[in-house]
Each structure stands twice: as C-alpha cells, then as structure tokens.
Short mmCIF file of C-alpha atoms in Angstrom, two decimals:
data_model
loop_
_atom_site.label_atom_id
_atom_site.label_comp_id
_atom_site.label_asym_id
_atom_site.label_seq_id
_atom_site.Cartn_x
_atom_site.Cartn_y
_atom_site.Cartn_z
CA MET A 1 0.00 0.00 0.00
CA LYS A 2 2.73 2.36 1.05
CA HIS A 3 4.71 1.38 -2.00
CA THR A 4 1.86 2.16 -4.32
CA ALA A 5 1.55 5.59 -2.79
CA ILE A 6 5.22 6.27 -3.32
CA LEU A 7 5.06 5.00 -6.87
CA LEU A 8 2.02 7.14 -7.53
CA GLY A 9 3.83 10.15 -6.10
CA LEU A 10 6.80 9.45 -8.30
CA ALA A 11 4.62 9.02 -11.34
CA VAL A 12 2.94 12.39 -10.75
CA ALA A 13 6.31 14.01 -10.25
CA VAL A 14 7.75 12.79 -13.53
CA LEU A 15 4.55 13.12 -15.57
CA PRO A 16 5.15 16.62 -16.94
CA ALA A 17 8.49 15.44 -18.27
CA VAL A 18 6.88 12.53 -20.11
CA ALA A 19 3.78 13.35 -22.17
CA LEU A 20 0.71 14.25 -20.19
CA ALA A 21 -2.25 12.35 -21.53
CA ALA A 22 -5.01 14.77 -22.44
CA THR A 23 -8.14 14.61 -20.35
CA PRO A 24 -11.49 13.95 -22.03
CA GLN A 25 -12.43 17.52 -21.10
CA GLN A 26 -9.43 18.93 -22.95
CA VAL A 27 -10.19 16.81 -26.01
CA ALA A 28 -13.83 17.92 -25.97
CA ALA A 29 -12.80 21.58 -25.64
CA GLY A 30 -10.42 21.09 -28.57
CA GLU A 31 -13.15 19.57 -30.69
CA LYS A 32 -15.41 22.53 -30.04
CA ILE A 33 -12.65 24.95 -31.05
CA ALA A 34 -11.85 22.95 -34.21
CA THR A 35 -15.44 22.91 -35.43
CA THR A 36 -16.75 26.34 -34.32
CA LYS A 37 -16.63 29.18 -36.87
CA SER A 38 -15.87 31.92 -34.36
CA LEU A 39 -13.04 29.92 -32.77
CA GLY A 40 -10.49 27.77 -34.62
CA ASN A 41 -12.80 26.67 -37.45
CA CYS A 42 -10.22 24.06 -38.57
CA ALA A 43 -12.96 22.27 -40.51
CA ALA A 44 -13.25 25.24 -42.88
CA CYS A 45 -10.04 24.11 -44.56
CA HIS A 46 -9.22 20.64 -43.16
CA SER A 47 -11.16 17.42 -43.11
CA PHE A 48 -11.02 15.21 -40.05
CA ALA A 49 -13.24 12.45 -38.73
CA GLY A 50 -16.46 13.98 -37.43
CA ALA A 51 -16.12 17.31 -39.28
CA VAL A 52 -19.33 18.45 -40.99
CA GLU A 53 -18.85 19.63 -44.60
CA PRO A 54 -15.10 20.09 -44.20
CA GLY A 55 -13.03 22.06 -46.71
CA ASN A 56 -9.94 20.86 -48.56
CA VAL A 57 -7.75 23.97 -48.70
CA GLY A 58 -5.34 22.36 -46.23
CA PRO A 59 -4.27 18.73 -45.85
CA ALA A 60 -6.65 16.13 -44.39
CA LEU A 61 -5.99 15.60 -40.68
CA LYS A 62 -5.68 11.87 -40.34
CA ASP A 63 -3.10 9.89 -38.36
CA VAL A 64 -2.03 13.25 -36.99
CA LYS A 65 0.47 11.70 -34.54
CA ALA A 66 2.37 10.25 -37.49
CA MET A 67 1.99 13.45 -39.50
CA ILE A 68 3.36 15.77 -36.79
CA PRO A 69 4.95 13.62 -34.07
CA ASP A 70 6.56 16.56 -32.28
CA ARG A 71 4.07 18.53 -30.21
CA LYS A 72 6.26 21.65 -30.22
CA THR A 73 6.25 21.64 -34.02
CA PHE A 74 2.48 21.21 -34.00
CA TYR A 75 2.15 24.17 -31.65
CA ALA A 76 4.36 26.27 -33.93
CA ILE A 77 2.21 25.38 -36.95
CA VAL A 78 -0.99 26.50 -35.26
CA PHE A 79 0.65 29.52 -33.62
CA ASP A 80 2.14 30.98 -36.83
CA GLU A 81 2.65 28.67 -39.80
CA GLN A 82 3.71 31.62 -41.93
CA ALA A 83 6.93 31.86 -39.93
CA ARG A 84 7.80 28.37 -41.22
CA ASN A 85 6.18 28.62 -44.62
CA PRO A 86 5.76 32.21 -45.90
CA GLN A 87 3.26 31.38 -48.64
CA THR A 88 0.83 29.37 -46.50
CA VAL A 89 -2.77 30.60 -46.27
CA MET A 90 -3.14 29.17 -42.78
CA PRO A 91 -4.03 31.91 -40.27
CA ALA A 92 -1.60 32.59 -37.43
CA PHE A 93 -3.93 31.50 -34.64
CA GLY A 94 -1.51 32.35 -31.85
CA LYS A 95 0.35 35.36 -33.21
CA ASN A 96 -2.86 37.08 -34.30
CA LEU A 97 -4.59 36.32 -30.97
CA ILE A 98 -7.35 34.22 -32.53
CA LEU A 99 -6.80 31.47 -29.94
CA THR A 100 -5.13 31.53 -26.52
CA PRO A 101 -2.15 29.23 -25.83
CA ARG A 102 -4.48 27.06 -23.78
CA GLN A 103 -6.95 26.79 -26.68
CA ILE A 104 -4.15 25.87 -29.08
CA ASN A 105 -3.10 23.09 -26.72
CA GLU A 106 -6.68 21.84 -26.52
CA VAL A 107 -6.92 21.76 -30.32
CA ILE A 108 -3.69 19.76 -30.42
CA ASP A 109 -5.05 17.38 -27.77
CA PHE A 110 -8.15 16.87 -29.89
CA LEU A 111 -6.34 16.44 -33.21
CA TYR A 112 -3.92 13.94 -31.70
CA THR A 113 -6.96 11.69 -31.23
CA LYS A 114 -7.51 11.75 -35.03
CA MET B 1 -13.74 47.31 19.46
CA LYS B 2 -11.71 50.38 18.65
CA ARG B 3 -9.17 48.21 16.96
CA MET B 4 -11.85 46.54 14.88
CA ALA B 5 -13.13 49.91 13.68
CA LEU B 6 -9.61 50.90 12.69
CA VAL B 7 -9.15 47.73 10.69
CA VAL B 8 -12.43 48.29 8.89
CA ALA B 9 -11.54 51.89 8.18
CA ALA B 10 -8.17 50.85 6.81
CA ALA B 11 -9.78 48.20 4.64
CA VAL B 12 -12.29 50.68 3.21
CA LEU B 13 -9.53 53.17 2.56
CA GLY B 14 -7.44 50.47 0.92
CA LEU B 15 -10.30 49.46 -1.30
CA GLY B 16 -10.88 53.06 -2.24
CA VAL B 17 -7.24 53.48 -3.20
CA ALA B 18 -7.30 50.24 -5.20
CA HIS B 19 -10.48 51.41 -6.90
CA ALA B 20 -8.93 54.73 -7.85
CA ALA B 21 -5.79 52.99 -9.09
CA GLY B 22 -7.94 50.61 -11.18
CA LYS B 23 -9.70 53.55 -12.74
CA VAL B 24 -6.41 55.20 -13.64
CA ASP B 25 -4.97 51.95 -15.03
CA ALA B 26 -8.09 51.36 -17.13
CA ALA B 27 -7.98 54.91 -18.48
CA ARG B 28 -4.29 54.51 -19.34
CA ALA B 29 -4.92 51.18 -21.11
CA ILE B 30 -7.83 52.67 -23.08
CA ALA B 31 -5.69 55.60 -24.17
CA GLY B 32 -2.92 53.20 -25.20
CA ALA B 33 -5.34 51.13 -27.27
CA ALA B 34 -6.82 54.22 -28.92
CA ALA B 35 -3.36 55.44 -29.94
CA LYS B 36 -2.38 52.11 -31.51
CA MET B 37 -5.73 51.76 -33.25
CA LYS B 38 -5.32 55.19 -34.79
CA ILE B 39 -2.10 54.00 -36.43
CA ALA B 40 -3.78 50.80 -37.65
CA ALA B 41 -6.63 52.81 -39.16
CA ALA B 42 -4.17 55.10 -40.94
CA LEU B 43 -2.56 52.00 -42.46
CA ASP B 44 -6.04 50.86 -43.67
CA ASP B 45 -5.74 47.66 -41.67
CA GLN B 46 -7.97 47.86 -38.62
CA TRP B 47 -9.16 44.48 -37.39
CA THR B 48 -12.78 44.05 -36.36
CA PRO B 49 -11.81 42.18 -33.14
CA ALA B 50 -9.77 45.25 -32.07
CA ILE B 51 -12.88 47.41 -32.47
CA ALA B 52 -14.95 44.88 -30.49
CA ALA B 53 -12.39 44.70 -27.66
CA PHE B 54 -12.16 48.49 -27.53
CA LYS B 55 -15.95 48.82 -27.30
CA ALA B 56 -16.00 46.23 -24.51
CA ALA B 57 -13.30 48.19 -22.67
CA LYS B 58 -15.25 51.44 -22.90
CA ALA B 59 -18.45 49.73 -21.75
CA ALA B 60 -16.73 48.09 -18.76
CA ASP B 61 -15.10 51.40 -17.88
CA ALA B 62 -18.45 53.18 -17.93
CA ALA B 63 -19.91 50.44 -15.73
CA GLY B 64 -17.09 50.84 -13.22
CA ASP B 65 -15.56 47.41 -13.89
CA TYR B 66 -12.02 48.75 -14.24
CA ALA B 67 -10.25 45.39 -14.17
CA LYS B 68 -12.29 44.21 -17.15
CA ALA B 69 -11.87 47.56 -18.88
CA GLU B 70 -8.11 47.35 -18.53
CA ALA B 71 -7.95 43.74 -19.75
CA SER B 72 -10.14 44.46 -22.81
CA ALA B 73 -8.20 47.60 -23.66
CA LYS B 74 -4.92 45.69 -23.47
CA ARG B 75 -6.35 43.09 -25.83
CA ALA B 76 -7.48 45.83 -28.23
CA GLU B 77 -3.98 47.32 -28.12
CA ALA B 78 -2.33 43.94 -28.77
CA LEU B 79 -4.65 43.30 -31.72
CA ALA B 80 -3.94 46.75 -33.13
CA ALA B 81 -0.20 46.16 -32.73
CA ALA B 82 -0.49 42.86 -34.63
CA SER B 83 -2.44 44.54 -37.44
CA ILE B 84 0.17 47.29 -37.69
CA ALA B 85 2.92 44.67 -37.96
CA GLN B 86 0.89 42.90 -40.66
CA ALA B 87 0.27 46.07 -42.68
CA ARG B 88 3.93 47.12 -42.50
CA SER B 89 5.31 43.73 -43.50
CA GLN B 90 2.79 43.37 -46.33
CA LYS B 91 4.09 46.59 -47.87
CA ARG B 92 6.89 44.47 -49.30
CA LEU B 93 5.69 40.86 -48.91
CA TRP B 94 2.59 41.22 -51.13
CA GLN B 95 4.72 41.02 -54.25
CA ASN B 96 5.70 37.43 -53.44
CA ALA B 97 2.10 36.33 -54.08
CA VAL B 98 1.85 37.74 -57.62
CA PRO B 99 1.81 35.04 -60.35
CA ARG B 100 4.70 35.55 -62.72
CA MET C 1 32.83 43.70 -42.54
CA LYS C 2 32.81 45.04 -46.06
CA ARG C 3 32.40 41.53 -47.37
CA ALA C 4 29.45 40.91 -45.03
CA TRP C 5 27.72 44.01 -46.34
CA ALA C 6 28.34 43.00 -49.92
CA MET C 7 26.74 39.64 -49.17
CA ILE C 8 23.72 41.25 -47.56
CA VAL C 9 23.26 43.51 -50.56
CA ALA C 10 23.63 40.55 -52.93
CA LEU C 11 21.09 38.53 -50.94
CA ALA C 12 18.63 41.40 -50.84
CA THR C 13 18.82 41.72 -54.60
CA LEU C 14 18.22 38.01 -55.02
CA ALA C 15 15.23 37.79 -52.67
CA PRO C 16 12.12 38.43 -54.78
CA GLY C 17 10.28 40.22 -51.97
CA LEU C 18 13.09 42.71 -51.52
CA ALA C 19 13.74 43.42 -55.17
CA PRO C 20 12.75 46.92 -56.26
CA PRO C 21 9.23 46.87 -57.75
CA ALA C 22 9.36 46.30 -61.47
CA LYS C 23 8.01 48.98 -63.79
CA ALA C 24 4.22 48.73 -64.03
CA ASP C 25 3.19 46.57 -66.96
CA PRO C 26 -0.53 45.75 -66.83
CA ALA C 27 -0.45 43.82 -70.11
CA ALA C 28 2.32 41.53 -68.83
CA ASP C 29 0.43 41.10 -65.53
CA LEU C 30 -2.69 40.09 -67.44
CA LYS C 31 -0.82 37.49 -69.43
CA ALA C 32 0.82 36.00 -66.31
CA PHE C 33 -2.47 36.05 -64.39
CA GLN C 34 -4.53 34.29 -67.05
CA GLY C 35 -1.63 31.95 -67.77
CA TYR C 36 -1.42 30.95 -64.11
CA PHE C 37 -5.02 29.73 -64.11
CA GLN C 38 -4.77 28.05 -67.51
CA THR C 39 -1.78 26.07 -66.29
CA ARG C 40 -3.58 25.11 -63.08
CA PHE C 41 -6.84 24.12 -64.74
CA PRO C 42 -5.86 23.01 -68.25
CA THR C 43 -9.31 21.60 -69.04
CA LEU C 44 -11.07 24.96 -68.56
CA ALA C 45 -11.48 27.35 -71.48
CA LEU C 46 -11.09 31.06 -70.70
CA GLN C 47 -14.81 31.77 -71.02
CA ASP C 48 -15.58 28.95 -68.54
CA TYR C 49 -14.15 31.05 -65.72
CA VAL C 50 -17.23 33.27 -65.68
CA ASN C 51 -19.05 30.25 -64.18
CA GLY C 52 -16.86 30.63 -61.10
CA PRO C 53 -17.31 27.94 -58.46
CA TYR C 54 -19.55 25.81 -60.67
CA ASN C 55 -16.58 24.64 -62.75
CA PHE C 56 -15.50 22.32 -59.97
CA SER C 57 -18.53 20.24 -59.03
CA ALA C 58 -20.99 18.57 -61.40
CA ASN C 59 -23.53 18.41 -58.60
CA ASP C 60 -23.36 22.11 -57.72
CA ARG C 61 -23.39 22.97 -61.42
CA ALA C 62 -26.58 20.97 -62.03
CA GLN C 63 -28.32 22.68 -59.11
CA TRP C 64 -27.17 26.07 -60.37
CA LYS C 65 -28.44 25.37 -63.91
CA GLN C 66 -31.78 24.46 -62.42
CA ILE C 67 -31.93 27.74 -60.51
CA LEU C 68 -31.12 29.63 -63.72
CA GLU C 69 -34.26 28.25 -65.40
CA PHE C 70 -36.13 30.90 -63.43
CA PRO C 71 -33.34 33.38 -62.79
CA PRO C 72 -33.64 34.85 -59.30
CA TYR C 73 -32.18 38.15 -60.56
CA SER C 74 -34.90 38.76 -63.14
CA PHE C 75 -36.97 40.91 -60.75
CA ALA C 76 -33.93 43.11 -60.20
CA VAL C 77 -33.35 43.43 -63.97
CA ASP C 78 -37.01 44.40 -64.53
CA ALA C 79 -36.98 46.89 -61.65
CA GLY C 80 -33.68 48.27 -62.92
CA LYS C 81 -35.03 48.70 -66.44
CA THR C 82 -38.01 50.66 -65.12
CA ALA C 83 -35.79 52.87 -62.92
CA PHE C 84 -33.35 53.38 -65.79
CA GLY C 85 -36.16 54.54 -68.10
CA THR C 86 -37.75 56.93 -65.58
CA LYS C 87 -37.15 60.62 -66.26
CA PHE C 88 -35.45 62.78 -63.60
CA PRO C 89 -37.35 65.82 -62.21
CA ASP C 90 -35.29 68.02 -64.56
CA GLY C 91 -36.48 66.04 -67.58
CA ALA C 92 -33.17 64.25 -68.25
CA ASP C 93 -32.60 60.52 -67.76
CA TYR C 94 -29.82 57.99 -67.09
CA ALA C 95 -29.38 57.32 -70.81
CA SER C 96 -28.29 60.94 -71.33
CA CYS C 97 -25.29 60.43 -69.01
CA PHE C 98 -23.74 57.49 -70.85
CA PRO C 99 -22.23 56.70 -74.23
CA ARG C 100 -24.66 54.77 -76.48
CA GLY C 101 -27.47 55.67 -74.09
CA GLY C 102 -26.02 53.30 -71.49
CA ILE C 103 -26.92 50.18 -73.51
CA GLY C 104 -24.22 47.55 -74.01
CA ILE C 105 -21.45 49.47 -72.25
CA ALA C 106 -20.96 47.57 -68.97
CA GLN C 107 -17.93 45.72 -70.36
CA ASP C 108 -16.02 49.03 -70.51
CA TYR C 109 -16.22 49.59 -66.72
CA PRO C 110 -14.48 50.44 -64.43
CA LYS C 111 -13.16 53.40 -66.38
CA PHE C 112 -10.45 55.89 -65.61
CA ASP C 113 -11.83 59.44 -65.53
CA GLU C 114 -9.21 61.87 -66.84
CA LYS C 115 -11.01 64.87 -65.36
CA THR C 116 -11.00 63.68 -61.76
CA GLY C 117 -8.04 61.31 -62.01
CA LYS C 118 -10.17 58.62 -60.35
CA VAL C 119 -11.49 55.21 -61.31
CA VAL C 120 -15.25 55.13 -61.92
CA THR C 121 -17.22 51.89 -61.59
CA LEU C 122 -20.56 51.54 -63.36
CA GLY C 123 -22.33 52.00 -60.02
CA ILE C 124 -20.39 55.17 -59.25
CA ALA C 125 -21.16 56.45 -62.78
CA VAL C 126 -24.87 55.93 -62.09
CA ASN C 127 -24.57 57.97 -58.89
CA GLU C 128 -22.57 60.71 -60.63
CA CYS C 129 -25.36 60.92 -63.20
CA ARG C 130 -27.96 61.31 -60.46
CA GLU C 131 -25.97 64.01 -58.68
CA ARG C 132 -25.46 65.93 -61.91
CA HIS C 133 -29.25 66.07 -62.17
CA GLY C 134 -29.89 67.10 -58.58
CA LEU C 135 -30.70 63.67 -57.16
CA LYS C 136 -29.18 62.06 -54.09
CA PRO C 137 -26.71 59.21 -54.66
CA LEU C 138 -27.98 55.69 -53.97
CA SER C 139 -26.36 52.96 -51.87
CA LEU C 140 -23.56 51.40 -53.94
CA THR C 141 -24.10 47.93 -52.51
CA LYS C 142 -27.72 46.89 -53.08
CA GLY C 143 -31.24 48.07 -53.79
CA GLU C 144 -32.16 50.43 -56.62
CA LEU C 145 -28.60 51.05 -57.78
CA ALA C 146 -27.81 47.31 -57.88
CA ASP C 147 -31.01 46.87 -59.93
CA ILE C 148 -30.02 49.59 -62.41
CA VAL C 149 -26.49 48.17 -62.77
CA ALA C 150 -27.97 44.66 -63.15
CA TYR C 151 -30.17 45.92 -66.01
CA MET C 152 -27.33 47.79 -67.70
CA THR C 153 -25.07 44.74 -67.35
CA SER C 154 -27.75 42.49 -68.86
CA THR C 155 -27.56 44.58 -72.05
CA SER C 156 -23.86 43.69 -72.30
CA ASP C 157 -24.36 39.93 -71.94
CA GLY C 158 -21.64 38.06 -73.81
CA LYS C 159 -19.61 41.14 -74.74
CA PRO C 160 -15.90 40.75 -73.98
CA ILE C 161 -14.69 42.68 -70.93
CA HIS C 162 -12.67 45.62 -72.14
CA VAL C 163 -11.14 47.63 -69.32
CA VAL C 164 -8.63 50.22 -70.50
CA ILE C 165 -5.62 51.49 -68.55
CA PRO C 166 -4.62 54.63 -70.39
CA ASN C 167 -1.02 55.77 -70.46
CA ASP C 168 -1.65 58.25 -67.66
CA LYS C 169 0.43 58.24 -64.48
CA ARG C 170 -2.69 58.46 -62.32
CA ALA C 171 -4.42 55.55 -64.08
CA ILE C 172 -1.34 53.37 -63.73
CA ALA C 173 -1.02 54.35 -60.07
CA ALA C 174 -4.67 53.37 -59.51
CA TYR C 175 -4.10 50.04 -61.22
CA GLU C 176 -0.98 49.39 -59.12
CA ALA C 177 -2.82 50.33 -55.91
CA GLY C 178 -5.59 47.87 -56.79
CA LYS C 179 -3.02 45.19 -57.47
CA GLU C 180 -1.30 45.79 -54.13
CA TYR C 181 -4.66 45.65 -52.34
CA PHE C 182 -5.54 42.37 -54.04
CA TYR C 183 -2.32 40.64 -52.98
CA SER C 184 -1.95 42.15 -49.48
CA ARG C 185 -2.95 40.04 -46.52
CA ARG C 186 -5.24 41.76 -44.09
CA GLY C 187 -7.53 41.13 -41.13
CA GLN C 188 -7.00 38.93 -38.10
CA LEU C 189 -7.26 35.84 -40.33
CA ASN C 190 -4.38 37.14 -42.44
CA PHE C 191 -5.88 36.45 -45.89
CA SER C 192 -5.45 38.46 -49.05
CA CYS C 193 -8.02 38.35 -51.85
CA ALA C 194 -5.44 36.19 -53.64
CA SER C 195 -5.10 33.72 -50.73
CA CYS C 196 -8.58 32.40 -51.47
CA HIS C 197 -9.21 33.34 -55.09
CA VAL C 198 -5.78 32.60 -56.58
CA GLN C 199 -3.89 30.24 -54.28
CA ALA C 200 -6.89 28.23 -53.02
CA ALA C 201 -9.11 28.74 -56.10
CA GLY C 202 -11.12 25.64 -56.95
CA LYS C 203 -10.71 24.24 -53.45
CA ARG C 204 -13.45 24.01 -50.87
CA LEU C 205 -13.92 26.28 -47.89
CA ARG C 206 -16.33 24.14 -45.86
CA GLY C 207 -18.79 23.01 -48.54
CA GLN C 208 -18.23 25.96 -50.89
CA TYR C 209 -15.88 25.96 -53.86
CA LEU C 210 -13.70 29.06 -54.00
CA ALA C 211 -14.15 30.92 -57.29
CA PRO C 212 -10.98 31.74 -59.22
CA ALA C 213 -10.28 35.48 -59.38
CA LEU C 214 -10.17 35.15 -63.16
CA GLY C 215 -13.69 35.82 -64.43
CA ILE C 216 -15.01 36.56 -60.95
CA THR C 217 -16.23 40.09 -61.81
CA ALA C 218 -18.07 38.96 -64.98
CA SER C 219 -21.22 37.82 -63.13
CA PHE C 220 -21.74 40.93 -61.01
CA PRO C 221 -24.13 42.17 -59.88
CA VAL C 222 -25.15 38.78 -58.48
CA TYR C 223 -28.18 37.38 -56.79
CA ARG C 224 -26.84 35.49 -53.79
CA SER C 225 -29.09 33.02 -52.04
CA LYS C 226 -27.28 33.94 -48.84
CA TRP C 227 -28.24 37.60 -49.31
CA GLY C 228 -31.71 36.91 -50.68
CA ASP C 229 -31.28 39.76 -53.17
CA VAL C 230 -28.94 41.27 -55.74
CA GLY C 231 -25.69 42.92 -54.69
CA THR C 232 -22.83 44.68 -56.43
CA LEU C 233 -19.14 43.79 -56.54
CA VAL C 234 -18.42 46.29 -53.79
CA ARG C 235 -20.94 44.54 -51.54
CA ARG C 236 -18.89 41.37 -52.00
CA PHE C 237 -15.65 43.23 -51.23
CA ILE C 238 -17.18 44.40 -47.95
CA GLY C 239 -18.35 40.87 -47.14
CA CYS C 240 -14.92 39.35 -47.85
CA ASN C 241 -13.18 41.99 -45.72
CA LYS C 242 -15.50 41.33 -42.80
CA LYS C 243 -15.00 37.60 -43.15
CA VAL C 244 -11.25 37.93 -42.71
CA ARG C 245 -12.00 40.19 -39.70
CA SER C 246 -10.86 43.41 -41.30
CA VAL C 247 -12.77 46.69 -41.15
CA PRO C 248 -14.07 47.22 -44.70
CA ALA C 249 -13.33 50.33 -46.73
CA LYS C 250 -16.09 52.76 -47.74
CA PRO C 251 -18.10 51.65 -50.79
CA ASP C 252 -16.91 54.63 -52.87
CA SER C 253 -13.34 54.57 -51.50
CA ALA C 254 -10.28 54.77 -53.71
CA ALA C 255 -9.28 51.35 -52.32
CA TYR C 256 -12.37 49.62 -53.72
CA ARG C 257 -12.41 51.62 -56.96
CA ASP C 258 -8.80 50.65 -57.63
CA LEU C 259 -9.37 47.04 -56.60
CA ALA C 260 -12.30 46.76 -59.02
CA TYR C 261 -10.14 48.35 -61.73
CA PHE C 262 -7.30 45.84 -61.30
CA LEU C 263 -9.54 42.82 -60.80
CA THR C 264 -11.82 43.51 -63.78
CA TYR C 265 -8.84 44.27 -66.00
CA MET C 266 -7.44 40.81 -65.15
CA SER C 267 -10.57 39.35 -66.83
CA ASN C 268 -10.22 41.34 -70.04
CA GLY C 269 -11.39 39.29 -73.01
CA LEU C 270 -13.79 37.13 -70.99
CA PRO C 271 -17.51 37.59 -71.70
CA ILE C 272 -19.85 39.55 -69.44
CA ALA C 273 -22.15 37.02 -67.75
CA GLY C 274 -24.04 39.28 -65.38
CA PRO C 275 -26.21 39.54 -63.60
CA GLY C 276 -25.46 36.12 -62.18
CA ALA C 277 -26.62 33.79 -59.44
CA ARG C 278 -24.51 32.32 -56.66
CA SER C 279 -25.20 30.36 -53.51
#
C-alpha cells in the first residue's frame, strides 16, 4: 500500500516530463474549437473524422500523430505557420490572438486523437 | 472594538485606493489602445476584433468594472499592434504572391 | 565587414520580396495572371471562368443550372429597367449620361476618368449621373442602384470585358494600388483576396468551392441566395473583408475603386455574364 503511494507520487512528479495524456475535457474543448466558426474553425479548410462539410484547402488531418509527431512543431504550426512557410494561407492563430495558448493546446489534444 | 473599527476603516480606505488605481490603469490602457488603433486605421488595416475589444473596454469602464476595462483595452492594443505589424510587412511581402 | 555588407546587398537583390518593384506593366500582368489559371486548370477554357465555383462540381453545377431556369435576378433586372427609363425631375434621364445611351457598355467599366483622375465603376457612374441632375446618390451595394447596374449589365451579356488602362500616371497608379490591395494580406485571419481566389481557387472552404479570381467580376451584380437579393461587386468586397475580420473600406473609397479596376482588367477578353446567381 505504502509502496503504491510512493510509486504514484513518483509518477505524478515525472509526468510533466513525459507526455501528459489529455483529459477527455481537454479533447472535448479542442473539438469545439476545431469545429466552431468563431473559434479555430479548422474544418473550414481541413477534413477530419467527425467534421461536418469540411473544406480541402489544407491537408486532411488523419493519423495526426504520425503526421506531426513533435508537439512543439504542431504548436508552432498553429501559432504561426507563416513563420515556417511564408506562402501558407493558414491563419496565425496564436500570433494574431485568434486562440489563446491554452486553446491551441486543446486543439492539439483533440487532433492527436484523429 | 476600537481596533476593529480601525481595521475596517483601513480596509475601506485600501479598497478606495485600489479602486482609484484601477480607474487610472483602465484609463491609461484605453488611451494606449486608442493610440495604436489610430495608427492601424491610418494603415487601412484595422481588425474588427480590435474594435470589439475596444468597445468592450469602454463599456466596462463606464460600468465601473475597471479590471475588465483594462484587460479588454490591453487586448485591443495587442490586436492593433499585430495589425500594424501585418500592414507594414505586407508593404513588401505582397509582391511574393503575384503570379509571374 | 565590407564583405558581409556585400553579401547582404547581394542577398537582398536576389530575394524576390526585396527586389525593387518592377516597372508597371498591366499587359504583362494580365498574361501572367490568365496563364497561371490556364496552367492550373488546363481543361477549362477562358470563357468557362465566368461560371466561377460551378466549374468544380458537377452536382453544384446541375443545381445552379436548375436555378437559372427561373433566374432569381430577373426581378432586379425588370426593376432596374423601369428605374433606368424613368425621367429625372429636370427632364433628363440615365441614358443621357452614358455613351450609347447606357446600352451595351458595362464591359467598358471600371473606367479611368481623366477629369478627376479617379477610377469610376458603373455603379459610381450611375450615382454621378444622379448628382449631376440634382438627385441624391444611392447605396452602392444593393437596392435600386444594384437593380439599375444589373439591367445595364444584362444589355452587355456576352460582350468581352474591355477595361482600358490609359497611359496616364494616375491611371497606372490606380491600377498598381488595386493590385497591391488584391495581394496584401489583411484582417486577423491574415488572408489576401489572392489567398482564397488565386492560391486556393477551386478548393473548398467548408462546402463551398472558392471561385478563381479570373472571371469573378463577370457575373456581377449577383443574386446570392445567402443575401436573398442582388448585390454589387463592392458589396462582395465588404463581405470578404468582414469575413477575414478586417474593417471594410467605404463603398466609394479609392481602395475599392482601384481594386475593381485591377480585378476587372485581369478578366479582359472574358464575356460579361451578369447579372449572375450564386449560392
């Protein structure tokens, strides 16, 4: 019993260093952002499972973990893809204050389930 | 009892000072946003969310919610600053999009 | 140090965005612009571009054709014809303000006005006519003016678009300003007109196909199902600006006049197909 508690404590302590699994709440928040016009509206340009009438301006978001394995890179893409790719039409969701850092992370949590 | 009254008095005074400071901070933030937005407008690149945030700041200020007024005004200023950066960089970058 | 500077200068000259702007050459721009689309969509003929988004989906095209059996803009054309034929209080009429009585001239607009040094769209010309005869100008976006322009445009159906950029410094400056506006990103969403209507043309934004910029002006004024009535090109400019979260310009602003000038010129040679219908 005592051992489990210690192990649990250890696990919590090292968790941030490993990858924190997203909570269902975070994933649900991300889904709302990805599909709502006044928020991220990812579905306007990208198709992903569950998107209603998605666009095809940007690439389909499928097997996203394989597509963008590095979360930091993913964050950079959503924050300001133009910094990486000057001719992209993707809005700079972070730089232009469309989404907060927390919202961007929730979108990433959601898309990593796709 | 006397002590209690003193504490209350001090608390009220403190609140009053904080309130006055909040009002000043909100006014300063609103002025800062207005100045930046004037530049954005002159560059023909005002963003609608900057206008919305500025309106929210003015409304909160009028209602005496100075913390909200300050936060909204700071958002309006940040949006205006981003639009100014966009307009200035586009002055040269637009040519990269022309088919040749 | 000297060497470093020389390298910076060399790099700056190489980078296309930093190169000094080339001398204005509208004819060369037109060729490159139309060529770009013809390379991207080799199966489309030039005149097909006036069908805009309906080039890209057989389903949407069939629905559109069905709508055109009873054109939703016909009320506007009829109302516009009546308004156009009504005499002003001073006894003059619209026909007196235009070459060839205003019939079959829409393909020549926007025009550069040498007297004022400004670009004049057909809608603005209608308002100038009214003001010359003591009447108040109408809204440039919808209503009576859109009806009148729809009627006038219907008398140009099929005529090749023929926008002229005279060899006048002011006309060339207006054209260049319109070109810069078209390619400049704006608004919180950071889109230019070209982001959607050049780069992403033919792709879908949600369920809607994005119309190529080539031929896009040919169907204006348009009846849009979304609007429920007929609107002018400037109404669409305002809508696009708002959509990218940018404060729109004024309907009669130099920005929109010049944008219409550049954009319509890019479709020179394509047939007028307005008024049109869009979803």
